[in-house]
XYZ file of C-alpha atoms in Angstrom:
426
model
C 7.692 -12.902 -6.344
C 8.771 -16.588 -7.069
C 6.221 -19.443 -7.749
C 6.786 -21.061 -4.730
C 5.425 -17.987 -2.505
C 2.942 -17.393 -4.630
C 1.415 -20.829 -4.322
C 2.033 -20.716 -0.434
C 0.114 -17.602 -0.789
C -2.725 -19.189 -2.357
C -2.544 -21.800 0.052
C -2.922 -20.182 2.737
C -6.301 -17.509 1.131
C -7.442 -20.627 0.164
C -7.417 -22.310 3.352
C -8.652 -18.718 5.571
C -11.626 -18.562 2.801
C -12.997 -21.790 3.632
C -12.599 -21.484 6.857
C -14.694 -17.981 6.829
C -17.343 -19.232 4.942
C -17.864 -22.566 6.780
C -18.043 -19.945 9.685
C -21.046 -18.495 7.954
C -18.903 -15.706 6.144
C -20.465 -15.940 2.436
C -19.117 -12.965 1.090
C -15.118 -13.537 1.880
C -13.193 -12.817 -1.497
C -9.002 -12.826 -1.885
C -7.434 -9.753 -2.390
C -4.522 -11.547 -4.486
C -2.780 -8.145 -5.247
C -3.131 -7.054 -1.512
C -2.827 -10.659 0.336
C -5.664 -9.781 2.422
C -9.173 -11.008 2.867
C -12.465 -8.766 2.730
C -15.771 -9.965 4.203
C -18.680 -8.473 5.858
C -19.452 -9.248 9.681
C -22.745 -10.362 10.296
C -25.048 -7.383 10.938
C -22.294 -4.773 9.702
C -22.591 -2.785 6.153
C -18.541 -2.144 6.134
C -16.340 -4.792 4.819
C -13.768 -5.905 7.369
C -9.924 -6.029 6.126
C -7.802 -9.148 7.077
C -4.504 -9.087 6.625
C -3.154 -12.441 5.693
C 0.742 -11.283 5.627
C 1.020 -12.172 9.650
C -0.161 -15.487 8.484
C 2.512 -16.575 6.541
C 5.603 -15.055 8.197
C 6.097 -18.135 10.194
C 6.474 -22.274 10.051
C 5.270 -24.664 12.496
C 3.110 -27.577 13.082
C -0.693 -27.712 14.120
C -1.043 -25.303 11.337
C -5.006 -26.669 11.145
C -5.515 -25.965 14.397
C -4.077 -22.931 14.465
C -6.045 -21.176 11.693
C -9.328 -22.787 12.784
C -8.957 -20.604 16.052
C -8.196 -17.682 14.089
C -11.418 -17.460 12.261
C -13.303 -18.829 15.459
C -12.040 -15.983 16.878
C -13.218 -13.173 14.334
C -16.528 -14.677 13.980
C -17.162 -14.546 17.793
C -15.724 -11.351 17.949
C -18.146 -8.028 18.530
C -19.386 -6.245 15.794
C -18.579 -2.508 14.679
C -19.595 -0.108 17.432
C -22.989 0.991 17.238
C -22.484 4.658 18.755
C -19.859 6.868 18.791
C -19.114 6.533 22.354
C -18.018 2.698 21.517
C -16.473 3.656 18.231
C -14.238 6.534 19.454
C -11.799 5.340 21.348
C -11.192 2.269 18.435
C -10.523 4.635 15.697
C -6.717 5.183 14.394
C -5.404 6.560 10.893
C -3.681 4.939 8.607
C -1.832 6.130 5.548
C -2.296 4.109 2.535
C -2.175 4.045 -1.363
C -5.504 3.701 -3.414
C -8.082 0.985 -1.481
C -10.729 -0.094 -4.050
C -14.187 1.272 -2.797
C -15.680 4.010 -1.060
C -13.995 4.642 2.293
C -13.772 7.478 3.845
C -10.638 9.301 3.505
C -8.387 12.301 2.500
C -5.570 12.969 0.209
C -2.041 13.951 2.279
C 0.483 13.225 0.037
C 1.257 11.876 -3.955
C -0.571 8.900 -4.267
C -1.036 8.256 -0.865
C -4.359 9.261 1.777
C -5.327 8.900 5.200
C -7.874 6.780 6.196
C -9.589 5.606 9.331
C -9.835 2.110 10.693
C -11.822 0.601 13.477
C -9.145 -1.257 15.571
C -10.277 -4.561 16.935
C -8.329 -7.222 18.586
C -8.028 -9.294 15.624
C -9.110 -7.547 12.592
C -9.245 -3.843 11.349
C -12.678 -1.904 9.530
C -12.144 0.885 7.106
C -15.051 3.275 8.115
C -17.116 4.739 5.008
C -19.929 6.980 5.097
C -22.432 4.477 6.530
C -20.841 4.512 9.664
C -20.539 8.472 9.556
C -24.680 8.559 9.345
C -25.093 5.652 12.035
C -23.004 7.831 14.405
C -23.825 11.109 13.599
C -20.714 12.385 13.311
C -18.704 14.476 10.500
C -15.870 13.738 8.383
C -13.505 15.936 10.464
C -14.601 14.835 13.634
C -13.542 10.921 12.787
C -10.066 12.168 11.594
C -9.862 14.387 14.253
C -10.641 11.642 16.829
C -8.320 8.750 15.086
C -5.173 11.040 15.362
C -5.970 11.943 18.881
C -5.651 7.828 19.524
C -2.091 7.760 18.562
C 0.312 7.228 21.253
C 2.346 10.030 19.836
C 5.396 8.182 21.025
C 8.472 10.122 22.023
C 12.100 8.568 21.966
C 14.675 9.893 25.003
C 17.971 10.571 24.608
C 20.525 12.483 22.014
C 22.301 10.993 19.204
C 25.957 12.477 19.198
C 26.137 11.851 15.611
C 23.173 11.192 12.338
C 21.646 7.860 13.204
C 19.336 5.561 11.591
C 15.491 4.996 14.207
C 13.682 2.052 12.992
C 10.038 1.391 14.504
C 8.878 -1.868 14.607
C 5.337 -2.276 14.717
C 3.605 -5.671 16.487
C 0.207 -4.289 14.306
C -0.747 -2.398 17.324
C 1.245 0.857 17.276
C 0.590 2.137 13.841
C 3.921 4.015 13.596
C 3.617 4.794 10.117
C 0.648 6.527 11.102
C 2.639 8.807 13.360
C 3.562 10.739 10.241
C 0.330 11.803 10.122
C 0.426 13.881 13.090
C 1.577 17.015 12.955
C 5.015 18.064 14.453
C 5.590 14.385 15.472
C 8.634 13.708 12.976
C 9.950 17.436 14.062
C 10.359 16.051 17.455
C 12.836 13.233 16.515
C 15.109 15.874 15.962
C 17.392 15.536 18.744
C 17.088 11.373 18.692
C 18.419 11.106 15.245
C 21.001 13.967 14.943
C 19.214 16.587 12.541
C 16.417 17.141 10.574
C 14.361 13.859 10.606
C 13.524 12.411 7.360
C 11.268 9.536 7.388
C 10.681 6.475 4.901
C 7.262 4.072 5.180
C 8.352 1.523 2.740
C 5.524 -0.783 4.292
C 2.938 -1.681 7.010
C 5.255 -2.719 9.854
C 8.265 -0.308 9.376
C 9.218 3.272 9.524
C 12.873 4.344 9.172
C 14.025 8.033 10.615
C 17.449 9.986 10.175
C 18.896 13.082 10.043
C 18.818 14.630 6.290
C 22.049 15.814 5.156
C 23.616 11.949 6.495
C 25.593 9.715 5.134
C 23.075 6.982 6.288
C 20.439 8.346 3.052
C 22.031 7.232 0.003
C 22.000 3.694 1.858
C 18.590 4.139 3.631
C 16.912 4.838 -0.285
C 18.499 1.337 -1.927
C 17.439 -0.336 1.145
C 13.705 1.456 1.685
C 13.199 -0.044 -2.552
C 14.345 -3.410 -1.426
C 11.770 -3.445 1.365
C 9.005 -1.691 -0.765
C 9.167 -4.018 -3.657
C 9.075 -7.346 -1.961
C 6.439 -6.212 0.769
C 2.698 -7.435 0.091
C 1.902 -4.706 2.465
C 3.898 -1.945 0.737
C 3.059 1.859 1.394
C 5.160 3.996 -0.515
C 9.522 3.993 -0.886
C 9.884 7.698 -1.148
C 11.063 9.698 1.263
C 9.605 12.825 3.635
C 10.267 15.625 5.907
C 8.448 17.983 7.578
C 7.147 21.352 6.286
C 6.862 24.718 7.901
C 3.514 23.867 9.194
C 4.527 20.223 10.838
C 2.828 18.029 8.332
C 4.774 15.390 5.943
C 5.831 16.681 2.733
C 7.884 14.878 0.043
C 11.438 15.569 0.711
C 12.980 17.643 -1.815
C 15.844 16.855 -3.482
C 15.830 19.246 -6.785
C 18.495 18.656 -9.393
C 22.025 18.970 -8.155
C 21.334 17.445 -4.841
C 23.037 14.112 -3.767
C 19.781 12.412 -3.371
C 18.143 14.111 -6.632
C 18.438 10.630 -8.974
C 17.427 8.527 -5.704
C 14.198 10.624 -4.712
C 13.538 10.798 -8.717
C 13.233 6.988 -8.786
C 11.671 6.876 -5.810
C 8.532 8.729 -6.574
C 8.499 6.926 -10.287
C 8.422 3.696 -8.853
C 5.277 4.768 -6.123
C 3.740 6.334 -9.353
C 3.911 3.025 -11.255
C 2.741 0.889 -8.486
C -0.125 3.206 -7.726
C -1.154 3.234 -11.192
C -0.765 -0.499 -11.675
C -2.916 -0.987 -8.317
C -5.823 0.565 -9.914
C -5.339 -1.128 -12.861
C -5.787 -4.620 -11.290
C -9.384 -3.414 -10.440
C -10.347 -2.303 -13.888
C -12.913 -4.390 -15.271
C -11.492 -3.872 -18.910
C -7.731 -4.571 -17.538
C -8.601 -7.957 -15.051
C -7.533 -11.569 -16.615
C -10.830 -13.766 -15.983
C -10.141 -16.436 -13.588
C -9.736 -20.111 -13.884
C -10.645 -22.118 -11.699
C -8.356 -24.236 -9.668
C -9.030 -27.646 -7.274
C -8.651 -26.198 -3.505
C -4.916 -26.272 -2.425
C -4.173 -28.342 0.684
C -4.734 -26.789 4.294
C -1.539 -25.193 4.486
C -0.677 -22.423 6.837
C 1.994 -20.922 9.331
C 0.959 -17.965 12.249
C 3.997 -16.190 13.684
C 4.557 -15.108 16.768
C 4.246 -11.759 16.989
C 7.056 -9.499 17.539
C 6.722 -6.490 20.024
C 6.547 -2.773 18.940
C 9.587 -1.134 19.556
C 12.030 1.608 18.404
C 15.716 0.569 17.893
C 18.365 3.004 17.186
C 21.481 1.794 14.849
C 24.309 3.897 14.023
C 24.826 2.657 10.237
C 22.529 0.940 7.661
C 25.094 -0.853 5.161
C 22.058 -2.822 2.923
C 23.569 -5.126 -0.116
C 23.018 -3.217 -3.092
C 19.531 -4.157 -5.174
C 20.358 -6.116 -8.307
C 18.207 -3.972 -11.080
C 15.593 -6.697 -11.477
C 14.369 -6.620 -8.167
C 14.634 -2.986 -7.958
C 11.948 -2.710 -10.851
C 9.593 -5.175 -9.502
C 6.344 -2.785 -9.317
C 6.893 -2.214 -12.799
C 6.721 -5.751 -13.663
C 3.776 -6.299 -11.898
C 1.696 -6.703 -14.810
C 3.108 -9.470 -16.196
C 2.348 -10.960 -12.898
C -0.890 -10.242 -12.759
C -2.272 -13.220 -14.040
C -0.503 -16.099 -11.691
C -2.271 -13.563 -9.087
C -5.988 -13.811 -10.509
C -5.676 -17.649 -10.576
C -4.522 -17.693 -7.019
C -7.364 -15.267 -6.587
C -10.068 -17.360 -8.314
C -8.890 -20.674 -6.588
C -9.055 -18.825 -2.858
C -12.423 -17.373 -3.847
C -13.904 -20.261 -5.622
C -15.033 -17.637 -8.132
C -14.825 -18.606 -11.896
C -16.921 -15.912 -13.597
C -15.322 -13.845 -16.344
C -15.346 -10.009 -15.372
C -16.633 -8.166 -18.202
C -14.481 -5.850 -20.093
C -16.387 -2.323 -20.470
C -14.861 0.764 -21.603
C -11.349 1.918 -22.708
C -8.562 -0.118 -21.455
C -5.774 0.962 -18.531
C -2.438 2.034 -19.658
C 0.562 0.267 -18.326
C 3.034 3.011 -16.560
C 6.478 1.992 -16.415
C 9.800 3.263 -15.208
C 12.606 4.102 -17.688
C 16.106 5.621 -17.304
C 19.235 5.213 -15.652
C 20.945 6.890 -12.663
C 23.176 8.386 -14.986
C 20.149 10.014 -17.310
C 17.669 10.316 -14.839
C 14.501 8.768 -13.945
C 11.285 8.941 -15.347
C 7.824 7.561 -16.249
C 6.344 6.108 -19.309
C 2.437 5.275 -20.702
C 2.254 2.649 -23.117
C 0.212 3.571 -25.756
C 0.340 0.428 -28.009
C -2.749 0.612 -30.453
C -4.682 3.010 -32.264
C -7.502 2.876 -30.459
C -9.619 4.259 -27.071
C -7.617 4.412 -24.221
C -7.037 5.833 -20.543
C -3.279 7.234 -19.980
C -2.044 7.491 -16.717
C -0.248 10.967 -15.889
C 3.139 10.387 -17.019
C 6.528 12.048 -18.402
C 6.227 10.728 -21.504
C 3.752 8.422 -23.755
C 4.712 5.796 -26.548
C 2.945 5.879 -29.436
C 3.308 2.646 -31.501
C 7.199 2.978 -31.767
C 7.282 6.791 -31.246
C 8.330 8.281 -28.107
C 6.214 11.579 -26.856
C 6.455 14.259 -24.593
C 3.618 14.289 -22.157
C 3.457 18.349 -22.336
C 3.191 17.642 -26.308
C 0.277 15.504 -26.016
C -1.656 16.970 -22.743
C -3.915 19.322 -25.169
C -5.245 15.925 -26.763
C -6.650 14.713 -23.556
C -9.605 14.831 -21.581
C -9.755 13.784 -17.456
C -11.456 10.832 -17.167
C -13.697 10.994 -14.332
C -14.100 9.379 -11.149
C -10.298 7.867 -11.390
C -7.803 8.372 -8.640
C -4.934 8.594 -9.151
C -6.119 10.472 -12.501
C -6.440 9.095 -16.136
C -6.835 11.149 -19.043
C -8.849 9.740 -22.037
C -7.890 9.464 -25.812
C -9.769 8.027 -28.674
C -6.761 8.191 -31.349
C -3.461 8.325 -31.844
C -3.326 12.331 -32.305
C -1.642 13.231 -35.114
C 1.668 15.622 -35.156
């Protein structure tokens, strides 16, 4: 991410913070790392998520004007649903990486679990266990009712040869959530020209085809391109269906054409994941400096319609190495990110550092070699590793199945950690 979009970025928290707050929102903080906004709706317990990517996708004039409606609008509009009469038929799933706090939710795949959202015109509330109580209503029953929401859209027609389905989502169709539901990707069968395999590189976008196509190799450079640049990424590995109709990573073992892609695929998911929960680790977050407010600067797109459009090639520009690593680089650019943070929240307190720190994960290898992930393990001292292939030590390389007996699972961490006092010794 280049300076320039990071101060727009900035610009444009900074500006939707005010805003919130002059609107009697007190407790609106910047998400830097997820360019969204959380703040609590007067009268609610649940924070309410508001994604600021929309925001920015667009120039124009009366940019003022334009964001001042968009907060008058969330603060006139209703509050969560009370009962579960009003709530039920607002509820959707979404599929997500780690969200910092305590919504409710369920693991479904690697580094990735389903939650449910409260779907209002304008914004969208992860539902935690408060809610749960209020409505008197279990765990199963809220999944349960957020899947039955889904349109469970169904394309028409029969591809006479492996084609490439992209869904575009307008924010209302949740199509990546569609993966979710059992024996929807099965059905795509006949639409794409074989067994579908689907990619969910971000929000707004899932790509289908048939496996077994010429269209993968392609689809995998392209899904990383879209992955790494997205501030709303999900994951850039790939998935099929398993014998029971729900998503499973596509397997690719070694030997198969798509072995080194899938390989890199689920390294690079791994690293981001792991980086994401580093970012809000107390003993891992840069304190914040405090900025003067950037100008009122802001863009609002027009929103583009849901649809499903059927290609019959995807020929993406190869993804200079660089780019293709960005997650892994996202430490370093961590701290241009707090700043940002601290100048759209107006907060300038230093988070305290308790505990052992975070180990950075990063991706090593080559197509040729192979891909794979490594902990850095810099210092002698306390630390928490993040579940990798290998770990440095100092200069020393290590495997992880060398050093696994040495460790003890941190608790409370997903994904997992495993915690070390020393370097152990050989």
């Amino acid at each position: 991410m280049g300076l320039l979009h990071r101060v727009r970025r900035a610009r444009l928290a900074g500006m939707v913070i005010r805003r919130l707050r002059r609107a009697g929102f007190a407790d609106a903080r910047y998400d830097a790392r997820g360019f969204r906004v959380r703040f609590t709706a007067h009268g609610d317990d649940t924070p309410t998520i508001l994604e600021l990517a929309p925001l920015l996708a667009a120039r124009g004039g009366r940019r003022r004007e334009r964001v001042k409606r968009f907060v008058a609008g969330l603060a006139a509009a209703p509050r969560l649903p009370q009962t579960w009469a009003e709530a039920r038929p607002l509820l959707r799933p979404v599929l997500r990486g780690g969200t910092p706090g305590a919504p409710l939710s369920r693991p479904v795949l690697p580094f990735l679990f389903e939650y449910v959202v409260i779907d209002q015109p304008d914004t969208m509330t992860y539902v935690g266990p408060e809610q749960l109580a209020r409505w008197e209503v279990t765990n199963e029953e809220v999944f349960e009712a957020a899947r039955a929401n889904l349109s469970g859209a169904v394309l028409h027609g029969v591809a006479a040869q492996p084609v490439v389905v992209r869904f575009v989502d307008n924010g209302d169709a949740y199509w990546t959530s569609h993966l979710l539901l059992p024996h929807w990707l099965e059905r795509l069968t006949d639409q794409v020209g074989g067994t579908p395999v689907a990619f969910a590189p971000e929000r707004g976008t899932l790509l289908v085809t048939a496996d077994g196509s010429d269209h993968l190799t392609a689809l995998f450079t392209l899904v990383e391109e879209i992955y790494t640049n997205s501030s709303r990424p999900i994951t850039p590995m790939a998935y099929t269906s398993d014998a029971q109709g729900c998503p499973v990573p596509y397997p690719a073992p070694p030997g198969h054409p798509q072995h080194r892609a899938a390989q890199r695929a689920q390294c690079l998911l791994a690293v981001h994941e792991y980086t994401r929960q580093q970012s809000h680790h107390p003993s891992d977050a840069p304190p914040p400096t405090r900025t003067d407010p950037p100008p009122d600067e802001m863009s609002t797109p027009d929103q583009p319609s849901a649809e499903a459009a059927v290609h019959g090639h995807a020929t993406p520009d190869g993804v200079p190495e660089a780019a293709a690593a960005a997650p892994a680089a996202a430490p370093a650019e961590a701290p241009a990110e707090a700043s940002a943070e601290a100048s759209a929240s107006g907060d300038a307190a230093v988070m305290p550092t308790t505990g052992p720190a975070m180990a950075d994960l990063l991706l090593v290898g080559s197509d040729d070699l192979g891909w794979r992930t490594r902990a850095a393990w810099p210092r002698d001292e306390p630390i928490l590793l993040p579940t990798a292939d290998e770990v440095q030590i100092g200069s020393e390389v290590r495997s992880w199945a060398s050093l696994r007996r040495h460790l003890t699972a941190a608790p409370d961490l997903s994904p997992p950690r495993w915690a070390a006092n020393r370097w152990p010794q050989r």
